């Protein structure tokens, strides 16, 4: 039984607590903390034997905690992840790894100094069965070398405070990670195009947005991000290779014929679409801890690279130009043979 | 943490042990037994703290066991289920509940005498997300009263010892339970039709077979059962209502275009098709135990009714006639309001 | 330019006139007649150079008519087809070939006596691109020997005067012809099952109905016929072979995502579903006339066999029993090598 | 019966001759000509009553010709279209209308001077049932204002002489016309992106290519053009609107399950994909001639605009920059109210 400490018990933190407590095998939540101690205490009430730590640092240091989940506010991530590394404990950090490229870089330095991967970053699409099936076909080589990818990321709606920066940093960041993972390659440049604005979008919000990502190896990825799609949470992806294409299918379920139409469900929320991916992500993470091996999921390098690409995306959003992505050298720790 | 004892550690028993130990939340396997004690000991080795009981009865009686899973040979089910009821412990019994209608009836009597449902029978399709989606549409009433159901149950292959009786008792029994559950109604008669035999079927095996089930309320259900389909494990179902139809969709996954075709995967094994349904089935069962409420899954009545319908199916297979289904009166314990 | 005479200018006759005049190549309507002479005159007004014949016999005899289309009331077909054969002119007769098996048999005798096929019967599904694609796969043998076929024939609604006999004679007759053509085999017996009645059906109408057709070679065909489906005109068909299955796809068109659903159109009328099949049927018929070869479409034998099977279906509908189909010997003229 | 003259009897010319002679209603080919007179004579042999004209001009002037189809080499189009206008005869001109924007402009001037539309340009996708269904949904407004369109144009292969210019002028030109027609709007700028080259493409060929078209109203259209897709002729299109999306469906036909896959056909040639669109295009054109009304299909303005956009595309292909599209003022003759 792995004793997990959770830093930050907002919506996403509570969802992971539910997952660790009631869905997955081999873990329990042993301690929680939150900037809002009241909320932490309230959450702990429902968790048999769980303590409330005064701070993230205290939680990380506690001998009752074997592994740490960081789901607090983005700007606090760096400190907690560094503390987790220092304590030699496995850390699962929700994206972003840290809020600036420099901060991510410092985490990399700290982890590299330990000589062992300890941190996993929460890019959950890598655990989605459909994305995995697509990647397996691409990697299998049966349809040849990849040339292009078309992607769409459609959210039914976003809260009024959602900004144009967040379209890149909070939404497109998932597609950026998917592109890097799908082709096992870095993104070399980013361009941004702004179509006619959706009238349901707040004044000044660049919604929808089209990103063009050029991979180092030449694959071109276009990503439509639309945050006021209203009709559903619709994630599309198609990889075009030299001898064929492969794409995510429409979600399964019941097909109804009525009123002159056949129809099926489009998910209405990212929770519905990716619930299983979150479960798999955490179970695989717990399994590596139980087996005392390095995590196999997204690394600090992946968190760093995603942040640098997002920065280029923000620059392209402002300049209207193709903006290059410049990465530091990749440490050996993160090289895959 | 619920301590589960497992009686019978063959293929299906071991799969449930894996599920309870490594996939689901809130349970551990505390004890196992098997007619082959060597095998029981070997399986127990991989289960921290698990004991090996000499007999099912010993396992059921053990204070270290909170709940019992029966996955032994069918003809032994009756004795273990009755012992579990007598011991006042929750029992999950793989289908069949017992191998004769009379045996099922005796279990009903024993359970009714306790005044409380303790037994759940393993008809896992009720936990499949697609079947649930179809049933939800039917029950929701948006497409009107149901009139017909078309079903197909295609297995890529069966072992050489598979008999024509087993087509009814081991394969079609799932479709029989689905029909009862889908329409919340009993089956009134069964007819069996034998198309041209599949050349891959063993000599004398009635493969494929078509069952016609007439529900008490008039819904007609046709079920194609084909056990040497070779191309995959293909489960189809469509309910036709007065104002529309609803059907299971093809399985999701990657859609590939290559060589002049678009294509997607058909599952190749029932494990692939129903793995998630088994997980859900067990997690929901464990959750009722943790909450100390009666099980919500298939009851002894469902196990009894399925067995009586199978008997009628076997009779129809021999007679070529429409055979009636005659059930005992349904005890109040199994009435849904 | 083939000069066509049309006997019977009701709805279907007028549709064929439109097809011959404005859609297809190589034909014109030279003469029309109808029991309602007023209507015949009115229709002729829009057809440059077309005459109105007083009777079908006069039209057939006219030297201005090269080929005859019979779209009059069913019971009149026999006389017109016989007259066409006697006149040595190509005849296209809408189904039924004649209203009784004996009448069909007399037509066969007359045609056989001429030593040459002159008559084509209007089973238009044989010309539908989807049905043809299914049959091509079955005949190609890539998925093995056929064992079963599942079919559904769903009409949004029927007029109040529609009778239970007409379900067999006017609706299921198409599925009966498809089964014979798909497997190049005769139907050996017919059973009829009556599910719960659709409340939208007139009192006493056996709607829906399930037919079970057993082919001589052992293939079993089940056909759902539902005439008050309300949601659309929905034609389904799946052939199950030893190594795979093949089915009609859903109709193509625009796929819309809106309001939480993806959806596509279901045709609402048989005209929408089969318009192209009618065009192809007639163009291929005209092409055989232009080339002065025998027609390649459904023959008098097909018309006769369909009528005999319908008679067995009507008997089964009344008896509730499996009814055998007994055909006369097949003349050499209708044997395919 | 409309007497059509055909200038240029190469592959596409012969296909239109077959269509006019054997598929459509109301026309015959009365005269043909070709720069290769031998070929013209050979083609005329199979056409009852057809003459061979020495030149296009002679054919246009012939009193035996009611309407003219121009399917000769692109650079010759201008002269023939101008002659057709001068002769007051309906002209159907395969794309391009003329090989330069200036030449197109001269044709516009000539047609405007007559005060009546006489010329239709061969953008056949406007007649495809699927494209029409998509446009109908967009125009119907049920899913809101359009914001984006994603398109793919995949050809299995191209001849060795195919150049990068031809990717724009011969392939993407269809997508350019679709964008203008779909949104009833002009294209304001073109950008071109070059992904990794397909190894099956000839040295130096920009294959695949991605075009970004910005419409005057703000809709952004991305078009993937891939000419060595090998797996099939695959045309995709999805319009994203404020409240939903609508896309071309996969082509219908037989769906096969075999070998662990369900699959359906992808067309292998543009003839297979668009045969019906060509038929509809010509039949509607003939119908306007028979009715003596102006053509309703793509106009000289559409031909001109497509050529100007192609020029901008070629510039963008070279510069790597976003290139503006500058059109002359639109004459009243081509304004739709």
PDB file of N, CA and C in Angstrom, chain A residues 3-53:
ATOM      1  N   UNK A   3       1.511   5.110   0.415  1.00  0.00           N
ATOM      2  CA  UNK A   3       0.908   6.253   1.096  1.00  0.00           C
ATOM      3  C   UNK A   3       1.211   7.525   0.318  1.00  0.00           C
ATOM      4  N   UNK A   4       0.168   8.103  -0.224  1.00  0.00           N
ATOM      5  CA  UNK A   4       0.314   9.263  -1.103  1.00  0.00           C
ATOM      6  C   UNK A   4      -0.076  10.537  -0.358  1.00  0.00           C
ATOM      7  N   UNK A   5       0.739  11.594  -0.538  1.00  0.00           N
ATOM      8  CA  UNK A   5       0.393  12.905  -0.023  1.00  0.00           C
ATOM      9  C   UNK A   5      -0.028  13.802  -1.173  1.00  0.00           C
ATOM     10  N   UNK A   6      -1.094  14.555  -1.005  1.00  0.00           N
ATOM     11  CA  UNK A   6      -1.612  15.391  -2.082  1.00  0.00           C
ATOM     12  C   UNK A   6      -1.532  16.860  -1.697  1.00  0.00           C
ATOM     13  N   UNK A   7      -0.784  17.645  -2.483  1.00  0.00           N
ATOM     14  CA  UNK A   7      -0.630  19.080  -2.235  1.00  0.00           C
ATOM     15  C   UNK A   7      -1.576  19.839  -3.152  1.00  0.00           C
ATOM     16  N   UNK A   8      -2.585  20.447  -2.567  1.00  0.00           N
ATOM     17  CA  UNK A   8      -3.561  21.171  -3.390  1.00  0.00           C
ATOM     18  C   UNK A   8      -4.801  20.329  -3.580  1.00  0.00           C
ATOM     19  N   UNK A   9      -5.899  20.679  -2.913  1.00  0.00           N
ATOM     20  CA  UNK A   9      -7.093  19.837  -2.981  1.00  0.00           C
ATOM     21  C   UNK A   9      -8.265  20.587  -3.613  1.00  0.00           C
ATOM     22  N   UNK A  10      -7.951  21.276  -4.704  1.00  0.00           N
ATOM     23  CA  UNK A  10      -9.014  21.902  -5.494  1.00  0.00           C
ATOM     24  C   UNK A  10      -9.733  20.829  -6.309  1.00  0.00           C
ATOM     25  N   UNK A  11     -10.407  21.241  -7.370  1.00  0.00           N
ATOM     26  CA  UNK A  11     -11.194  20.296  -8.164  1.00  0.00           C
ATOM     27  C   UNK A  11     -10.352  19.127  -8.658  1.00  0.00           C
ATOM     28  N   UNK A  12      -9.203  19.445  -9.276  1.00  0.00           N
ATOM     29  CA  UNK A  12      -8.401  18.362  -9.843  1.00  0.00           C
ATOM     30  C   UNK A  12      -7.766  17.528  -8.741  1.00  0.00           C
ATOM     31  N   UNK A  13      -7.337  18.179  -7.676  1.00  0.00           N
ATOM     32  CA  UNK A  13      -6.758  17.438  -6.543  1.00  0.00           C
ATOM     33  C   UNK A  13      -7.773  16.477  -5.940  1.00  0.00           C
ATOM     34  N   UNK A  14      -8.978  16.949  -5.758  1.00  0.00           N
ATOM     35  CA  UNK A  14     -10.017  16.085  -5.189  1.00  0.00           C
ATOM     36  C   UNK A  14     -10.349  14.921  -6.114  1.00  0.00           C
ATOM     37  N   UNK A  15     -10.297  15.191  -7.415  1.00  0.00           N
ATOM     38  CA  UNK A  15     -10.587  14.106  -8.354  1.00  0.00           C
ATOM     39  C   UNK A  15      -9.503  13.028  -8.258  1.00  0.00           C
ATOM     40  N   UNK A  16      -8.244  13.454  -8.122  1.00  0.00           N
ATOM     41  CA  UNK A  16      -7.169  12.469  -7.986  1.00  0.00           C
ATOM     42  C   UNK A  16      -7.282  11.733  -6.639  1.00  0.00           C
ATOM     43  N   UNK A  17      -7.716  12.419  -5.604  1.00  0.00           N
ATOM     44  CA  UNK A  17      -7.910  11.764  -4.297  1.00  0.00           C
ATOM     45  C   UNK A  17      -8.988  10.678  -4.414  1.00  0.00           C
ATOM     46  N   UNK A  18     -10.067  10.999  -5.092  1.00  0.00           N
ATOM     47  CA  UNK A  18     -11.129  10.005  -5.325  1.00  0.00           C
ATOM     48  C   UNK A  18     -10.578   8.788  -6.071  1.00  0.00           C
ATOM     49  N   UNK A  19      -9.788   9.076  -7.077  1.00  0.00           N
ATOM     50  CA  UNK A  19      -9.182   8.027  -7.898  1.00  0.00           C
ATOM     51  C   UNK A  19      -8.282   7.124  -7.050  1.00  0.00           C
ATOM     52  N   UNK A  20      -7.408   7.759  -6.253  1.00  0.00           N
ATOM     53  CA  UNK A  20      -6.460   6.991  -5.425  1.00  0.00           C
ATOM     54  C   UNK A  20      -7.198   6.205  -4.341  1.00  0.00           C
ATOM     55  N   UNK A  21      -8.310   6.750  -3.857  1.00  0.00           N
ATOM     56  CA  UNK A  21      -9.013   6.124  -2.735  1.00  0.00           C
ATOM     57  C   UNK A  21     -10.030   5.082  -3.171  1.00  0.00           C
ATOM     58  N   UNK A  22     -10.701   5.299  -4.282  1.00  0.00           N
ATOM     59  CA  UNK A  22     -11.858   4.464  -4.614  1.00  0.00           C
ATOM     60  C   UNK A  22     -11.790   3.745  -5.954  1.00  0.00           C
ATOM     61  N   UNK A  23     -10.806   4.081  -6.773  1.00  0.00           N
ATOM     62  CA  UNK A  23     -10.782   3.480  -8.106  1.00  0.00           C
ATOM     63  C   UNK A  23      -9.571   2.582  -8.298  1.00  0.00           C
ATOM     64  N   UNK A  24      -8.415   3.041  -7.877  1.00  0.00           N
ATOM     65  CA  UNK A  24      -7.184   2.329  -8.218  1.00  0.00           C
ATOM     66  C   UNK A  24      -6.762   1.357  -7.134  1.00  0.00           C
ATOM     67  N   UNK A  25      -5.795   0.569  -7.479  1.00  0.00           N
ATOM     68  CA  UNK A  25      -5.324  -0.489  -6.594  1.00  0.00           C
ATOM     69  C   UNK A  25      -3.965  -0.117  -6.017  1.00  0.00           C
ATOM     70  N   UNK A  26      -3.779  -0.336  -4.717  1.00  0.00           N
ATOM     71  CA  UNK A  26      -2.443  -0.271  -4.130  1.00  0.00           C
ATOM     72  C   UNK A  26      -2.036   1.045  -3.522  1.00  0.00           C
ATOM     73  N   UNK A  27      -2.968   1.990  -3.384  1.00  0.00           N
ATOM     74  CA  UNK A  27      -2.597   3.281  -2.802  1.00  0.00           C
ATOM     75  C   UNK A  27      -3.654   3.758  -1.820  1.00  0.00           C
ATOM     76  N   UNK A  28      -3.245   4.610  -0.911  1.00  0.00           N
ATOM     77  CA  UNK A  28      -4.191   5.331  -0.070  1.00  0.00           C
ATOM     78  C   UNK A  28      -3.679   6.763   0.086  1.00  0.00           C
ATOM     79  N   UNK A  29      -4.577   7.690   0.335  1.00  0.00           N
ATOM     80  CA  UNK A  29      -4.157   9.063   0.570  1.00  0.00           C
ATOM     81  C   UNK A  29      -3.858   9.204   2.056  1.00  0.00           C
ATOM     82  N   UNK A  30      -2.577   9.476   2.368  1.00  0.00           N
ATOM     83  CA  UNK A  30      -2.152   9.491   3.770  1.00  0.00           C
ATOM     84  C   UNK A  30      -2.133  10.898   4.341  1.00  0.00           C
ATOM     85  N   UNK A  31      -1.987  11.881   3.471  1.00  0.00           N
ATOM     86  CA  UNK A  31      -1.892  13.260   3.960  1.00  0.00           C
ATOM     87  C   UNK A  31      -2.296  14.221   2.856  1.00  0.00           C
ATOM     88  N   UNK A  32      -2.913  15.322   3.259  1.00  0.00           N
ATOM     89  CA  UNK A  32      -3.264  16.355   2.286  1.00  0.00           C
ATOM     90  C   UNK A  32      -2.875  17.717   2.848  1.00  0.00           C
ATOM     91  N   UNK A  33      -2.717  18.674   1.951  1.00  0.00           N
ATOM     92  CA  UNK A  33      -2.504  20.042   2.397  1.00  0.00           C
ATOM     93  C   UNK A  33      -3.063  20.969   1.321  1.00  0.00           C
ATOM     94  N   UNK A  34      -3.301  22.207   1.710  1.00  0.00           N
ATOM     95  CA  UNK A  34      -3.828  23.174   0.755  1.00  0.00           C
ATOM     96  C   UNK A  34      -3.573  24.560   1.330  1.00  0.00           C
ATOM     97  N   UNK A  35      -3.441  25.532   0.460  1.00  0.00           N
ATOM     98  CA  UNK A  35      -3.292  26.906   0.927  1.00  0.00           C
ATOM     99  C   UNK A  35      -4.527  27.284   1.760  1.00  0.00           C
ATOM    100  N   UNK A  36      -5.641  26.668   1.439  1.00  0.00           N
ATOM    101  CA  UNK A  36      -6.869  26.847   2.213  1.00  0.00           C
ATOM    102  C   UNK A  36      -6.981  25.671   3.190  1.00  0.00           C
ATOM    103  N   UNK A  37      -6.495  25.886   4.405  1.00  0.00           N
ATOM    104  CA  UNK A  37      -6.421  24.784   5.374  1.00  0.00           C
ATOM    105  C   UNK A  37      -7.806  24.232   5.736  1.00  0.00           C
ATOM    106  N   UNK A  38      -8.767  25.096   5.704  1.00  0.00           N
ATOM    107  CA  UNK A  38     -10.139  24.669   5.964  1.00  0.00           C
ATOM    108  C   UNK A  38     -10.550  23.587   4.967  1.00  0.00           C
ATOM    109  N   UNK A  39     -10.297  23.907   3.700  1.00  0.00           N
ATOM    110  CA  UNK A  39     -10.645  22.955   2.662  1.00  0.00           C
ATOM    111  C   UNK A  39      -9.860  21.651   2.836  1.00  0.00           C
ATOM    112  N   UNK A  40      -8.597  21.752   3.183  1.00  0.00           N
ATOM    113  CA  UNK A  40      -7.786  20.553   3.392  1.00  0.00           C
ATOM    114  C   UNK A  40      -8.395  19.697   4.494  1.00  0.00           C
ATOM    115  N   UNK A  41      -8.777  20.345   5.595  1.00  0.00           N
ATOM    116  CA  UNK A  41      -9.366  19.599   6.713  1.00  0.00           C
ATOM    117  C   UNK A  41     -10.667  18.921   6.292  1.00  0.00           C
ATOM    118  N   UNK A  42     -11.464  19.654   5.533  1.00  0.00           N
ATOM    119  CA  UNK A  42     -12.735  19.111   5.079  1.00  0.00           C
ATOM    120  C   UNK A  42     -12.521  17.881   4.190  1.00  0.00           C
ATOM    121  N   UNK A  43     -11.569  17.976   3.290  1.00  0.00           N
ATOM    122  CA  UNK A  43     -11.286  16.845   2.402  1.00  0.00           C
ATOM    123  C   UNK A  43     -10.765  15.661   3.200  1.00  0.00           C
ATOM    124  N   UNK A  44      -9.884  15.939   4.176  1.00  0.00           N
ATOM    125  CA  UNK A  44      -9.272  14.859   4.973  1.00  0.00           C
ATOM    126  C   UNK A  44     -10.315  14.085   5.765  1.00  0.00           C
ATOM    127  N   UNK A  45     -11.388  14.747   6.122  1.00  0.00           N
ATOM    128  CA  UNK A  45     -12.451  14.108   6.892  1.00  0.00           C
ATOM    129  C   UNK A  45     -12.940  12.814   6.241  1.00  0.00           C
ATOM    130  N   UNK A  46     -13.030  12.842   4.948  1.00  0.00           N
ATOM    131  CA  UNK A  46     -13.537  11.665   4.242  1.00  0.00           C
ATOM    132  C   UNK A  46     -12.477  10.612   3.990  1.00  0.00           C
ATOM    133  N   UNK A  47     -11.263  10.830   4.438  1.00  0.00           N
ATOM    134  CA  UNK A  47     -10.166   9.911   4.117  1.00  0.00           C
ATOM    135  C   UNK A  47      -9.662   9.235   5.394  1.00  0.00           C
ATOM    136  N   UNK A  48     -10.030   7.988   5.632  1.00  0.00           N
ATOM    137  CA  UNK A  48      -9.666   7.300   6.876  1.00  0.00           C
ATOM    138  C   UNK A  48      -8.155   7.340   7.130  1.00  0.00           C
ATOM    139  N   UNK A  49      -7.771   7.891   8.285  1.00  0.00           N
ATOM    140  CA  UNK A  49      -6.363   7.876   8.675  1.00  0.00           C
ATOM    141  C   UNK A  49      -5.505   8.948   8.048  1.00  0.00           C
ATOM    142  N   UNK A  50      -6.106   9.824   7.232  1.00  0.00           N
ATOM    143  CA  UNK A  50      -5.303  10.856   6.573  1.00  0.00           C
ATOM    144  C   UNK A  50      -5.065  12.043   7.506  1.00  0.00           C
ATOM    145  N   UNK A  51      -3.846  12.574   7.432  1.00  0.00           N
ATOM    146  CA  UNK A  51      -3.516  13.758   8.227  1.00  0.00           C
ATOM    147  C   UNK A  51      -3.592  14.995   7.345  1.00  0.00           C
ATOM    148  N   UNK A  52      -3.631  16.173   8.000  1.00  0.00           N
ATOM    149  CA  UNK A  52      -3.568  17.431   7.267  1.00  0.00           C
ATOM    150  C   UNK A  52      -2.230  18.087   7.581  1.00  0.00           C
ATOM    151  N   UNK A  53      -1.425  18.332   6.547  1.00  0.00           N
ATOM    152  CA  UNK A  53      -0.139  18.985   6.760  1.00  0.00           C
ATOM    153  C   UNK A  53      -0.330  20.495   6.660  1.00  0.00           C
TER     154      UNK A  53
END
